Tab-separated table of C-alpha atoms in Angstrom:
chain	number	residue	atom	x	y	z
C	67	MET	CA	-42.180	-32.946	-158.518
C	68	THR	CA	-44.595	-30.455	-158.067
C	69	ALA	CA	-45.686	-29.752	-154.828
C	70	VAL	CA	-49.625	-29.546	-154.510
C	71	GLN	CA	-51.103	-26.331	-153.004
C	72	ALA	CA	-53.517	-26.354	-150.077
C	73	PRO	CA	-56.693	-26.130	-150.838
C	74	PRO	CA	-57.780	-22.330	-149.784
C	75	ARG	CA	-54.270	-21.074	-151.211
C	76	ALA	CA	-55.312	-22.762	-154.595
C	77	ALA	CA	-58.715	-21.118	-154.724
C	78	LEU	CA	-57.281	-17.835	-153.897
C	79	THR	CA	-54.296	-18.322	-157.042
C	80	ARG	CA	-57.442	-19.451	-158.981
C	81	LEU	CA	-59.272	-16.355	-158.084
C	82	ALA	CA	-56.648	-13.988	-158.613
C	83	GLY	CA	-55.943	-15.376	-162.232
C	84	LEU	CA	-59.498	-14.856	-163.146
C	85	ARG	CA	-58.793	-11.113	-163.430
C	86	HIS	CA	-56.356	-11.948	-166.204
C	87	THR	CA	-58.727	-12.735	-168.793
C	88	SER	CA	-62.024	-11.262	-170.146
C	89	PRO	CA	-64.262	-14.052	-169.164
C	90	GLY	CA	-62.707	-14.221	-165.845
C	91	ARG	CA	-63.700	-10.263	-165.300
C	92	LEU	CA	-66.802	-11.125	-165.953
C	93	GLN	CA	-67.179	-13.615	-163.487
C	94	LEU	CA	-65.761	-11.403	-160.739
C	95	LEU	CA	-68.088	-8.624	-161.716
C	96	LEU	CA	-70.718	-10.957	-161.283
C	97	ALA	CA	-69.848	-12.137	-158.031
C	98	VAL	CA	-69.716	-8.923	-156.725
C	99	LEU	CA	-72.980	-7.709	-157.907
C	100	LEU	CA	-74.247	-10.696	-156.601
C	101	VAL	CA	-72.927	-10.214	-153.110
C	102	LEU	CA	-73.838	-6.607	-152.890
C	103	THR	CA	-77.513	-7.189	-154.130
C	104	ALA	CA	-77.664	-9.936	-151.244
C	105	LEU	CA	-76.135	-7.748	-148.861
C	106	THR	CA	-78.464	-4.902	-149.768
C	107	GLY	CA	-81.625	-6.851	-149.612
C	108	LEU	CA	-80.797	-8.151	-146.277
C	109	VAL	CA	-80.019	-4.743	-144.827
C	110	THR	CA	-83.017	-3.210	-146.400
C	111	GLY	CA	-84.928	-5.931	-144.739
C	112	LEU	CA	-83.501	-5.482	-141.360
C	113	THR	CA	-83.628	-1.785	-141.483
C	114	ALA	CA	-87.227	-1.630	-142.250
C	115	ALA	CA	-87.622	-4.395	-139.392
C	116	SER	CA	-85.644	-2.638	-136.979
C	117	ALA	CA	-87.691	0.776	-137.593
C	118	ALA	CA	-90.689	-1.079	-137.462
C	119	THR	CA	-90.214	-2.666	-134.263
C	120	GLY	CA	-88.696	0.592	-132.696
C	121	THR	CA	-91.941	2.623	-133.800
C	122	ALA	CA	-94.271	-0.365	-132.449
C	123	ASP	CA	-92.321	-0.183	-129.172
C	124	LEU	CA	-92.739	3.445	-128.874
C	125	ARG	CA	-96.358	3.481	-129.465
C	126	ASP	CA	-97.458	0.280	-127.461
C	127	ARG	CA	-94.974	0.492	-124.304
C	128	ALA	CA	-92.836	3.746	-123.937
C	129	GLN	CA	-95.435	6.378	-124.302
C	130	PRO	CA	-98.549	4.436	-122.547
C	131	LEU	CA	-95.611	3.936	-120.139
C	132	LEU	CA	-95.326	7.824	-119.851
C	133	ALA	CA	-99.089	8.419	-119.606
C	134	GLU	CA	-99.535	5.809	-116.877
C	135	ALA	CA	-96.607	7.334	-114.699
C	136	GLU	CA	-98.180	10.649	-115.539
C	137	THR	CA	-101.720	9.190	-114.027
C	138	VAL	CA	-99.987	8.015	-111.249
C	139	TRP	CA	-98.493	11.364	-109.955
C	140	SER	CA	-101.108	13.407	-110.827
C	141	SER	CA	-103.864	10.881	-109.044
C	142	LEU	CA	-101.566	11.000	-105.921
C	143	ALA	CA	-101.458	14.852	-105.965
C	144	ASP	CA	-105.112	15.007	-106.663
C	145	ALA	CA	-105.827	12.642	-103.695
C	146	ASP	CA	-103.641	14.702	-101.477
C	147	ALA	CA	-105.537	17.698	-102.029
C	148	THR	CA	-108.779	16.044	-102.035
C	149	ALA	CA	-108.159	14.361	-98.739
C	150	ALA	CA	-107.134	17.817	-97.210
C	151	GLN	CA	-110.482	19.672	-98.336
C	152	ALA	CA	-112.740	16.909	-97.290
C	153	PHE	CA	-110.425	17.056	-93.932
C	154	ILE	CA	-111.516	20.664	-93.654
C	155	THR	CA	-114.941	20.661	-93.861
C	156	GLY	CA	-115.398	19.125	-90.229
C	157	GLY	CA	-117.450	16.274	-88.990
C	158	LEU	CA	-118.622	13.879	-92.130
C	159	GLU	CA	-116.934	14.421	-94.967
C	160	PRO	CA	-118.905	15.497	-98.258
C	161	PRO	CA	-119.687	12.654	-100.343
C	162	LYS	CA	-118.670	14.261	-103.627
C	163	LEU	CA	-115.123	14.482	-102.182
C	164	THR	CA	-114.953	11.325	-100.675
C	165	ASP	CA	-115.878	9.706	-104.153
C	166	ARG	CA	-112.997	11.742	-106.065
C	167	TYR	CA	-110.470	10.596	-103.138
C	168	ASN	CA	-111.264	6.915	-103.783
C	169	GLU	CA	-111.283	7.415	-107.289
C	170	LYS	CA	-108.129	9.205	-107.677
C	171	LEU	CA	-106.477	6.311	-105.436
C	172	ALA	CA	-108.134	3.488	-107.598
C	173	ASP	CA	-106.716	5.341	-110.974
C	174	ALA	CA	-103.421	5.369	-109.553
C	175	ALA	CA	-103.754	1.681	-108.410
C	176	ALA	CA	-104.727	0.743	-111.691
C	177	ALA	CA	-101.940	2.816	-113.256
C	178	LEU	CA	-99.330	1.059	-111.196
C	179	THR	CA	-100.713	-2.319	-112.098
C	180	SER	CA	-100.475	-1.498	-115.779
C	181	ALA	CA	-97.058	0.337	-115.504
C	182	ALA	CA	-95.607	-2.854	-113.863
C	183	ARG	CA	-95.905	-4.827	-116.965
C	184	ARG	CA	-94.160	-2.206	-119.157
C	185	VAL	CA	-90.730	-1.663	-116.800
C	186	PRO	CA	-87.788	-4.016	-116.940
C	187	GLU	CA	-87.669	-5.896	-113.550
C	188	GLY	CA	-84.880	-4.494	-111.476
C	189	SER	CA	-84.981	-1.072	-112.982
C	190	GLU	CA	-85.567	2.784	-111.262
C	191	GLY	CA	-89.101	2.554	-112.531
C	192	ALA	CA	-89.825	-1.077	-111.118
C	193	GLU	CA	-88.311	-0.077	-107.962
C	194	ALA	CA	-90.553	3.127	-107.760
C	195	ILE	CA	-94.004	1.050	-108.379
C	196	ARG	CA	-93.269	-1.313	-105.648
C	197	SER	CA	-92.338	1.701	-103.110
C	198	ILE	CA	-95.412	3.469	-104.430
C	199	THR	CA	-97.697	0.039	-104.091
C	200	THR	CA	-96.156	-0.204	-100.342
C	201	GLY	CA	-96.982	3.463	-99.204
C	202	LEU	CA	-100.438	3.749	-100.374
C	203	SER	CA	-101.590	1.100	-97.888
C	204	ASP	CA	-99.809	3.264	-94.865
C	205	TYR	CA	-101.092	6.447	-96.856
C	206	THR	CA	-104.825	5.647	-96.887
C	207	ALA	CA	-104.352	4.495	-93.329
C	208	LEU	CA	-103.147	7.775	-91.874
C	209	VAL	CA	-106.181	9.495	-94.002
C	210	ALA	CA	-108.599	7.285	-92.551
C	211	THR	CA	-107.272	7.807	-89.198
C	212	ALA	CA	-107.446	11.509	-89.490
C	213	ARG	CA	-110.917	11.276	-90.734
C	214	ALA	CA	-112.134	9.142	-87.787
C	215	LEU	CA	-110.474	11.473	-85.306
C	216	ASN	CA	-111.855	14.354	-87.100
C	217	ARG	CA	-115.400	13.231	-86.928
C	218	GLN	CA	-115.215	12.793	-83.338
C	219	GLY	CA	-113.916	16.458	-82.916
C	220	LYS	CA	-110.243	15.579	-81.819
C	221	PRO	CA	-107.487	18.240	-83.157
C	222	VAL	CA	-105.171	15.316	-83.347
C	223	GLY	CA	-106.606	14.420	-86.451
C	224	ALA	CA	-104.945	17.295	-88.412
C	225	SER	CA	-101.317	15.622	-87.438
C	226	TYR	CA	-102.625	12.022	-88.909
C	227	LEU	CA	-103.659	13.972	-91.987
C	228	SER	CA	-100.144	16.069	-91.975
C	229	THR	CA	-98.094	12.972	-91.517
C	230	ALA	CA	-100.217	11.261	-94.350
C	231	SER	CA	-99.782	14.405	-96.605
C	232	GLN	CA	-95.978	14.039	-95.745
C	233	LEU	CA	-95.845	10.725	-96.652
C	234	ASN	CA	-97.619	11.712	-100.158
C	235	ARG	CA	-95.619	14.600	-100.897
C	236	ASP	CA	-92.021	13.242	-99.709
C	237	THR	CA	-92.066	9.724	-100.892
C	238	LEU	CA	-95.188	8.733	-103.168
C	239	GLN	CA	-95.146	11.607	-105.441
C	240	PRO	CA	-91.074	11.840	-105.864
C	241	GLN	CA	-91.162	7.966	-106.678
C	242	ALA	CA	-94.111	8.693	-108.823
C	243	GLN	CA	-92.046	11.640	-110.523
C	244	ALA	CA	-89.076	9.069	-110.625
C	245	LEU	CA	-91.263	6.783	-112.648
C	246	PHE	CA	-92.499	9.735	-114.867
C	247	GLN	CA	-89.161	10.515	-115.446
C	248	GLN	CA	-87.588	6.987	-116.583
C	249	ALA	CA	-90.917	6.992	-119.088
C	250	GLN	CA	-89.319	10.229	-120.102
C	251	ARG	CA	-85.900	8.766	-120.773
C	252	GLU	CA	-87.383	5.564	-122.351
C	253	ALA	CA	-89.469	7.472	-124.619
C	254	SER	CA	-86.274	9.576	-125.889
C	255	GLU	CA	-84.621	6.424	-126.163
C	256	GLY	CA	-87.663	4.959	-127.836
C	257	TYR	CA	-87.497	7.703	-130.787
C	258	THR	CA	-83.854	6.885	-131.146
C	259	GLY	CA	-84.313	3.328	-131.892
C	260	ALA	CA	-87.207	3.718	-133.908
C	261	ARG	CA	-84.933	6.085	-136.355
C	262	SER	CA	-82.597	3.161	-136.646
C	263	SER	CA	-80.082	5.519	-137.814
C	264	TRP	CA	-77.057	2.962	-138.131
C	265	TRP	CA	-78.990	0.831	-140.168
C	266	VAL	CA	-80.168	3.517	-142.724
C	267	MET	CA	-76.643	4.690	-143.044
C	268	LEU	CA	-75.163	1.151	-143.706
C	269	LEU	CA	-78.359	0.941	-146.476
C	270	LEU	CA	-77.253	4.128	-147.896
C	271	VAL	CA	-73.579	3.058	-148.391
C	272	LEU	CA	-74.615	-0.248	-150.058
C	273	LEU	CA	-77.287	1.748	-151.965
C	274	ILE	CA	-74.679	3.970	-153.261
C	275	VAL	CA	-72.116	0.975	-154.053
C	276	LEU	CA	-74.467	-1.159	-155.473
C	277	GLY	CA	-75.292	1.675	-157.994
C	278	VAL	CA	-71.845	2.659	-158.781
C	279	ALA	CA	-70.880	-1.038	-159.325
C	280	LEU	CA	-73.630	-1.424	-161.641
C	281	ILE	CA	-72.650	1.923	-163.572
C	282	ALA	CA	-69.046	0.721	-163.569
C	283	THR	CA	-70.114	-3.015	-164.848
C	284	GLN	CA	-72.098	-1.485	-168.126
C	285	ALA	CA	-69.021	0.588	-168.763
C	286	HIS	CA	-66.907	-2.220	-168.719
C	287	LEU	CA	-69.137	-4.249	-171.061
C	288	SER	CA	-69.469	-1.020	-173.139
C	289	ARG	CA	-66.029	-0.618	-173.601
C	290	THR	CA	-65.269	-4.277	-174.396
C	291	THR	CA	-67.793	-5.530	-176.231
C	292	HIS	CA	-68.545	-2.203	-177.873
C	293	ARG	CA	-72.444	-2.528	-177.234
C	294	THR	CA	-74.119	0.770	-175.783
C	295	PHE	CA	-77.012	-0.831	-173.834
C	296	ASN	CA	-77.414	-3.928	-171.801
C	297	VAL	CA	-80.916	-4.400	-171.139
C	298	PRO	CA	-81.084	-6.776	-168.184
C	299	LEU	CA	-78.342	-4.655	-166.463
C	300	LEU	CA	-80.120	-1.298	-167.433
C	301	THR	CA	-83.007	-3.011	-165.685
C	302	ALA	CA	-81.251	-3.790	-162.382
C	303	SER	CA	-80.091	0.170	-162.328
C	304	ALA	CA	-83.684	1.018	-162.569
C	305	LEU	CA	-84.481	-1.265	-159.887
C	306	THR	CA	-81.920	-0.070	-157.875
C	307	VAL	CA	-82.985	3.494	-158.431
C	308	LEU	CA	-86.511	2.389	-157.560
C	309	LEU	CA	-85.297	0.711	-154.314
C	310	ALA	CA	-83.391	3.852	-153.502
C	311	VAL	CA	-86.540	6.078	-154.028
C	312	VAL	CA	-88.531	3.698	-151.952
C	313	CYS	CA	-86.312	3.390	-148.885
C	314	ALA	CA	-85.759	7.347	-149.171
C	315	GLY	CA	-89.555	7.878	-149.251
C	316	VAL	CA	-90.505	5.257	-146.458
C	317	PHE	CA	-87.818	6.256	-144.345
C	318	ALA	CA	-88.251	9.950	-144.708
C	319	HIS	CA	-91.864	9.962	-144.042
C	320	GLN	CA	-91.395	7.885	-140.650
C	321	ARG	CA	-88.705	10.336	-139.283
C	322	ALA	CA	-90.525	13.253	-140.321
C	323	ARG	CA	-93.757	11.840	-138.357
C	324	LEU	CA	-91.602	10.614	-135.490
C	325	ASP	CA	-90.312	14.280	-135.236
C	326	GLY	CA	-93.931	15.519	-135.192
C	327	ALA	CA	-94.943	12.758	-132.776
C	328	ASP	CA	-92.088	14.166	-130.422
C	329	ARG	CA	-92.714	17.802	-131.010
C	330	ASP	CA	-96.329	18.234	-131.064
C	331	GLY	CA	-97.083	15.135	-128.805
C	332	SER	CA	-94.788	13.872	-126.317
C	333	ALA	CA	-92.767	16.944	-125.425
C	334	PRO	CA	-96.196	19.412	-124.637
C	335	ALA	CA	-97.709	16.288	-123.163
C	336	GLU	CA	-95.003	16.012	-120.468
C	337	ALA	CA	-95.138	19.711	-119.999
C	338	LEU	CA	-98.847	19.773	-119.681
C	339	ALA	CA	-98.647	16.790	-117.171
C	340	GLU	CA	-95.945	18.927	-115.127
C	341	THR	CA	-98.241	22.130	-115.038
C	342	ARG	CA	-101.448	20.175	-114.057
C	343	ASN	CA	-99.633	18.554	-111.292
C	344	LEU	CA	-98.042	22.125	-110.258
C	345	VAL	CA	-101.464	23.198	-109.867
C	346	LEU	CA	-102.662	20.181	-108.006
C	347	ARG	CA	-100.105	20.908	-105.351
C	348	GLU	CA	-101.336	24.764	-105.175
C	349	ARG	CA	-104.613	23.260	-104.113
C	350	ALA	CA	-103.085	20.719	-101.439
C	351	ASP	CA	-101.400	23.548	-100.309
C	352	GLU	CA	-104.179	25.919	-99.653
C	353	ALA	CA	-106.547	23.179	-97.814
C	354	LEU	CA	-103.495	21.894	-95.833
C	355	THR	CA	-102.452	25.348	-94.806
C	356	LEU	CA	-106.046	25.735	-93.412
C	357	ALA	CA	-106.399	22.175	-92.017
C	358	ALA	CA	-103.114	23.273	-89.587
C	359	ARG	CA	-104.922	26.158	-88.186
C	360	ALA	CA	-101.302	27.901	-88.417
C	361	GLY	CA	-102.077	30.632	-91.129
C	362	ARG	CA	-99.387	31.477	-93.259
C	363	GLY	CA	-96.171	28.895	-93.303
C	364	LYS	CA	-94.234	26.599	-95.156
C	365	LEU	CA	-96.912	25.223	-97.246
C	366	GLU	CA	-98.002	29.146	-98.148
C	367	ASP	CA	-94.542	29.873	-99.125
C	368	ASP	CA	-94.801	26.599	-101.494
C	369	PHE	CA	-98.163	27.833	-103.115
C	370	THR	CA	-96.248	31.168	-103.651
C	371	THR	CA	-93.250	29.485	-105.464
C	372	LEU	CA	-95.682	27.358	-107.264
C	373	ARG	CA	-97.714	30.344	-108.671
C	374	GLN	CA	-94.329	31.759	-109.838
C	375	ARG	CA	-93.872	28.813	-111.540
C	376	PHE	CA	-96.856	28.457	-113.410
C	377	SER	CA	-96.715	29.227	-117.402
C	378	VAL	CA	-98.739	28.700	-120.250
C	379	THR	CA	-96.326	29.995	-122.517
C	380	GLY	CA	-93.630	28.290	-124.748
C	381	PRO	CA	-93.099	26.590	-127.930
C	382	GLU	CA	-94.311	23.257	-126.383
C	383	PHE	CA	-97.564	24.927	-125.955
C	384	ASP	CA	-97.805	26.358	-129.547
C	385	GLU	CA	-100.376	23.552	-130.883
C	386	VAL	CA	-102.594	24.244	-127.970
C	387	ALA	CA	-101.867	28.191	-127.437
C	388	GLY	CA	-105.823	28.745	-127.098
C	389	LEU	CA	-106.461	26.262	-124.549
C	390	MET	CA	-103.304	27.315	-122.575
C	391	ALA	CA	-104.369	31.022	-122.998
C	392	LYS	CA	-107.901	29.745	-121.468
C	393	ALA	CA	-105.926	27.808	-118.760
C	394	GLY	CA	-103.837	31.049	-118.041
C	395	THR	CA	-107.019	33.143	-117.595
C	396	GLN	CA	-108.647	30.476	-115.302
C	397	HIS	CA	-105.741	30.014	-113.036
C	398	ASP	CA	-105.732	34.007	-112.403
C	399	ALA	CA	-109.407	33.377	-111.431
C	400	TYR	CA	-108.294	30.835	-109.134
C	401	LEU	CA	-105.608	33.036	-107.320
C	402	ALA	CA	-107.819	35.643	-106.928
C	403	VAL	CA	-110.192	33.364	-105.081
C	404	HIS	CA	-106.962	31.977	-103.320
C	405	ASP	CA	-106.124	35.321	-102.098
C	406	GLU	CA	-109.227	35.951	-101.094
C	407	ILE	CA	-109.251	32.654	-98.715
C	408	ARG	CA	-105.699	34.066	-97.503
C	409	ARG	CA	-107.268	37.494	-96.615
C	410	LEU	CA	-110.141	35.872	-94.522
C	411	ASP	CA	-107.619	33.734	-92.735
C	412	ASP	CA	-104.992	36.242	-91.745
C	413	ASN	CA	-107.654	38.120	-90.846
C	414	GLY	CA	-109.031	35.813	-88.186
C	415	ASP	CA	-111.906	34.574	-90.143
C	416	TYR	CA	-110.742	31.160	-90.199
C	417	GLU	CA	-114.625	29.727	-90.725
C	418	GLY	CA	-115.044	32.001	-93.407
C	419	ALA	CA	-111.862	30.859	-94.881
C	420	VAL	CA	-112.639	27.146	-94.933
C	421	ARG	CA	-116.252	27.903	-96.290
C	422	LYS	CA	-114.556	29.795	-99.149
C	423	ALA	CA	-112.307	27.120	-99.910
C	424	VAL	CA	-114.783	24.401	-100.037
C	425	SER	CA	-117.187	26.245	-101.801
C	426	GLU	CA	-118.750	25.077	-105.049
C	427	GLU	CA	-117.488	28.477	-106.402
C	428	THR	CA	-114.211	27.783	-105.709
C	429	ALA	CA	-114.189	24.176	-106.544
C	430	ALA	CA	-115.583	25.150	-110.071
C	431	THR	CA	-113.060	27.728	-110.545
C	432	PHE	CA	-110.227	25.262	-109.641
C	433	ASP	CA	-111.582	22.348	-111.645
C	434	ALA	CA	-112.073	24.779	-114.536
C	435	VAL	CA	-108.073	25.079	-114.793
C	436	THR	CA	-107.209	21.323	-114.418
C	437	ARG	CA	-110.254	20.365	-116.908
C	438	THR	CA	-108.742	22.698	-119.603
C	439	LEU	CA	-105.329	21.548	-118.971
C	440	SER	CA	-106.484	17.891	-119.051
C	441	ASP	CA	-108.410	18.883	-122.632
C	442	ALA	CA	-105.067	20.104	-123.680
C	443	LEU	CA	-103.139	16.937	-122.561
C	444	THR	CA	-105.699	14.874	-124.380
C	445	ASP	CA	-105.401	17.015	-127.643
C	446	ARG	CA	-101.518	16.149	-127.415
C	447	ARG	CA	-101.895	12.411	-126.830
C	448	ALA	CA	-104.142	12.054	-129.766
C	449	ALA	CA	-101.813	14.225	-131.872
C	450	PHE	CA	-99.197	11.990	-130.851
C	451	ASP	CA	-101.316	8.743	-131.807
C	452	ASP	CA	-102.039	10.270	-135.019
C	453	GLN	CA	-98.338	10.847	-136.024
C	454	ILE	CA	-96.914	7.348	-134.545
C	455	GLY	CA	-99.516	5.539	-136.488
C	456	SER	CA	-98.504	7.013	-139.512
C	457	ALA	CA	-94.978	6.692	-139.035
C	458	GLY	CA	-95.301	2.928	-139.005
C	459	ARG	CA	-96.943	2.827	-142.436
C	460	GLY	CA	-94.820	1.368	-145.362
C	461	LEU	CA	-92.103	-0.138	-142.853
C	462	GLY	CA	-94.060	-3.879	-142.822
C	463	VAL	CA	-93.985	-3.648	-146.588
C	464	LEU	CA	-90.733	-2.467	-147.245
C	465	THR	CA	-89.504	-5.346	-144.919
C	466	ILE	CA	-90.770	-7.682	-147.653
C	467	LEU	CA	-90.321	-5.548	-150.728
C	468	GLY	CA	-86.892	-4.601	-150.352
C	469	PRO	CA	-85.283	-8.104	-150.279
C	470	LEU	CA	-87.486	-8.813	-153.492
C	471	LEU	CA	-86.442	-5.661	-155.406
C	472	ALA	CA	-82.717	-6.882	-154.267
C	473	LEU	CA	-83.469	-10.218	-155.527
C	474	ALA	CA	-84.761	-9.116	-158.927
C	475	ILE	CA	-81.640	-6.740	-159.284
C	476	GLY	CA	-79.485	-9.725	-158.655
C	477	VAL	CA	-81.358	-11.927	-161.216
C	478	CYS	CA	-81.505	-9.341	-163.769
C	479	ALA	CA	-77.711	-8.592	-163.033
C	480	ALA	CA	-76.834	-12.431	-163.316
C	481	LEU	CA	-78.823	-12.461	-166.822
C	482	GLY	CA	-76.828	-9.402	-168.291
C	483	LEU	CA	-73.883	-11.030	-167.367
C	484	ARG	CA	-74.530	-14.500	-168.164
C	485	ALA	CA	-75.255	-13.524	-171.839
C	486	ARG	CA	-71.894	-12.207	-172.388
C	487	LEU	CA	-70.140	-14.863	-170.674
C	488	GLU	CA	-71.766	-17.447	-173.192
C	489	GLU	CA	-70.087	-15.722	-175.732
C	490	TYR	CA	-66.591	-16.977	-174.760
C	491	ARG	CA	-67.856	-20.275	-174.839
């Protein structure tokens, strides 16, 4: 009695037997081509979808989070400087400074609310947001107490202001910087995700294998049937080349634009944000030194360190070199005013130093620096938006077009081989 083979084993035996006949080999070639076209179409769609999703996430979440984190950080630094300037005027603070202080706190609160929707729960950024939100109420309460005591002419108000500033500098701003750093990491990861390198490499391999399989199939048919051309298979080959060209064009364009967004947008924007915050800390150091009525000390030493760190040169600033040169000149003008303030204070003319520090001339000189840096930052954010918007073009179409082209390749391959198979019937 003949033993009956198990179904899986019988199927494998039958499949192996196909290699020994001409129609069997054609059936195997057809199966290989259909599997390859199905995989190529699937991977093309998934690669385009992954790249589109990553690009959209970078545009809609990671980069806005970076901008919001910078807003929180700079607003806290600006509020600290403004509170100190308002304090040293004595008595009732100038409405202009009070309005600016309130505006900066409102900007920080709004940016925190928006950033909270973009960071993962339980992350370092989420913890930083909670810490800043909690600390802001304590900070504003301390500043309000310092103001009230200052209006009454009580020297203890300076102690409350110092405590508030210390809370801002040692807790709130470091937490804002931590949020900014997480946003930087997420932006960096966003660029990596948007490039979808592993998907692109897999797609490249499949396109090469599919092209080689089509050429090998046509060579086999030419050798066994003595017919030079098989029109459906030639069409399938042409469509494969077209798919490869379209994919290469779309993904090369996307990567070039992503590189441009990083090089001309994100990187300089991050450097500009840090430079602007550095200048804001200088202004706060100046006012707090005067508020302490202690002459030169720790805060003035910090000012000296910050002025040495200030720089407007570097590859990250190449696209805004003109604005940075302008900011450098304006910063030098502000430093000259600061040196005059220190000279007055060091020579015992405290009142003259205060008048100079809060004068319209000094405010205009300082605001010119931050305004130019803000203009440069706005310019680089616009460059990012332009590049990242262009990076996403074509990906959505390729998500649909890629599988359709692969389907057409499979249909042409099937038609080309089916015609040869019909000859054996």
